[in-house]
């Protein structure tokens, strides 16, 4: 895959929601001055009465969204993840989760992929924040195709949810024919030696590592699982894979504490499985600016070379 | 003790007695603000201006729960026998207001969020009125002012925010903790229509609520000037009674006696 194959996850979200809103008049957007960034200009233009602009006020926006949801609307609360859910987490906790209302929190620009904007915008704690909340479901699409599918599924659900999006255009990984089901993960590459789990477009790094390892001697075969449904998590698929491989690498563009690796480690300790385990994540550090997120992946230990080293260590 | 100008005034005493018993039996509760805001709640629920099968009520200051519980029970949303379960394990009568209680639309407790929620309701249900009850101390939360701006932008003429202005909060007077100065002027600056009223004068409250229901393009703020702990002399204007733990029997009997006078 080269860069010409890359597509925008944010654009896929905005365009899909616009399409869905044409037949579903219940869909509302609550915006916090980032409609262009989330490709919601068409939505705002075509459906001005369903596009609610709150300005730079994330706390108010989250509770406005909850109030709208109480009147029966399906509300998409759209901003950058470093602002929503980071600034308004307590409002999400009480007004959305405790009241159990139909608001989808869409947080774009998550992770080190937001390269040049630096540490303030590279939120690495959002999965931890949102996974901890009762009633909240957490999703992170691997590419633009899966973004379309998850957005469509969420528009039909009545429960609170968090949708984690990224800034750059990223490779298409998903088979377009695949369906998305809440609580199901997908094996995007079958293998037998090591299980790799993760979510979001960082999984492309695992595919690149897999290509190199399959040519190495002795070759190492990776089984790569896309856990785009982080909560509820499909632990069955992970269990089946681990019974075969006995080795696990969790790769995530997120802090180690509270991320997918923490969630899975707890479930593993609750089971009879005892795989060898390496968690490739950001370890108690802030990010920083870079021209290209791949420089950051290398620096923080999330790149292809780190994956290859981890796989060789486990093997 | 209480003015008797309105046919609803008998409720002031009856519901205060319920409230006192509920908190005394439970061993804890936010009694000061519940007593200051009770006459506002009576005016909202017993005046028949609003139809809460369609209109909405949001208690933003969720700690004022037991006041609302007494009013809802007096409107037969649930039986008074539930009062004895207040804050007990498995009871719907939680320490802070909870949407599992019949008649309650919004669970709250963390201050500053309710007015935003109410603006969402008012926007999503433009044909009906949404009333929100906030406290004055709560206005130290910046989110309240985000909501105030928003309600003005969207011309939410079907939104009424009633502020229980008792001038106290948990650690002292609002003037000492963080002065709110002239709340009415602030709301006017934010584009709201403002009324100021004696929050214990049901006749006046009902009159203003009727006026507020008229369809206009501006959200309405009713500043209800109230007295913390209203009706029980030793609790009045004493911030130590923001909430109480294990009220002693002597104080309880004195309070009961004063309310019965």
Coordinates of C-alpha atoms in Angstrom, one line a residue, chain A residues 51-54 56-61 63-64 66-68 70-71 73 90-92 94-95 98-99 101, chain B residues 56 94 97-99 105-110 113 116-117 119-121 123-125 143 146-147 150 153-154:
Chain A
X51 CA -26.9 21.3 13.4
X52 CA -26.4 22.9 16.9
X53 CA -23.3 25.1 17.2
X54 CA -22.2 25.5 20.8
X56 CA -15.9 26.6 22.3
X57 CA -17.8 25.3 25.3
X58 CA -17.5 21.6 25.6
X59 CA -19.1 21.2 29.0
X60 CA -22.3 23.0 27.9
X61 CA -22.3 21.1 24.6
X63 CA -25.2 18.4 28.5
X64 CA -27.1 20.2 25.6
X66 CA -27.9 14.9 26.6
X67 CA -31.0 17.2 26.8
X68 CA -31.7 16.8 23.1
X70 CA -33.8 13.1 26.1
X71 CA -36.4 14.4 23.6
X73 CA -32.9 12.6 19.1
X90 CA -17.5 14.8 34.2
X91 CA -20.5 16.1 32.1
X92 CA -20.4 13.0 30.0
X94 CA -23.3 12.5 34.8
X95 CA -25.5 14.0 32.0
X98 CA -25.6 8.2 34.4
X99 CA -28.7 9.4 32.6
X101 CA -28.9 9.0 26.9
Chain B
X56 CA -40.1 19.5 31.7
X94 CA -31.0 8.6 46.3
X97 CA -31.8 13.6 42.6
X98 CA -32.3 10.4 40.5
X99 CA -34.3 9.9 37.3
X105 CA -36.4 13.5 34.2
X106 CA -32.7 14.1 35.0
X107 CA -30.3 12.7 37.5
X108 CA -27.9 15.2 38.9
X109 CA -25.5 16.1 41.7
X110 CA -22.5 17.6 40.0
X113 CA -24.8 20.8 34.3
X116 CA -27.2 23.1 29.8
X117 CA -29.4 19.9 29.9
X119 CA -31.4 24.1 27.1
X120 CA -31.1 20.8 25.2
X121 CA -34.6 19.9 26.3
X123 CA -34.4 23.1 22.0
X124 CA -35.5 19.6 21.3
X125 CA -39.1 20.2 22.5
X143 CA -20.7 26.0 32.5
X146 CA -21.9 28.7 28.7
X147 CA -25.5 27.6 28.9
X150 CA -26.4 29.3 24.4
X153 CA -28.3 32.4 20.9
X154 CA -31.0 29.9 20.2

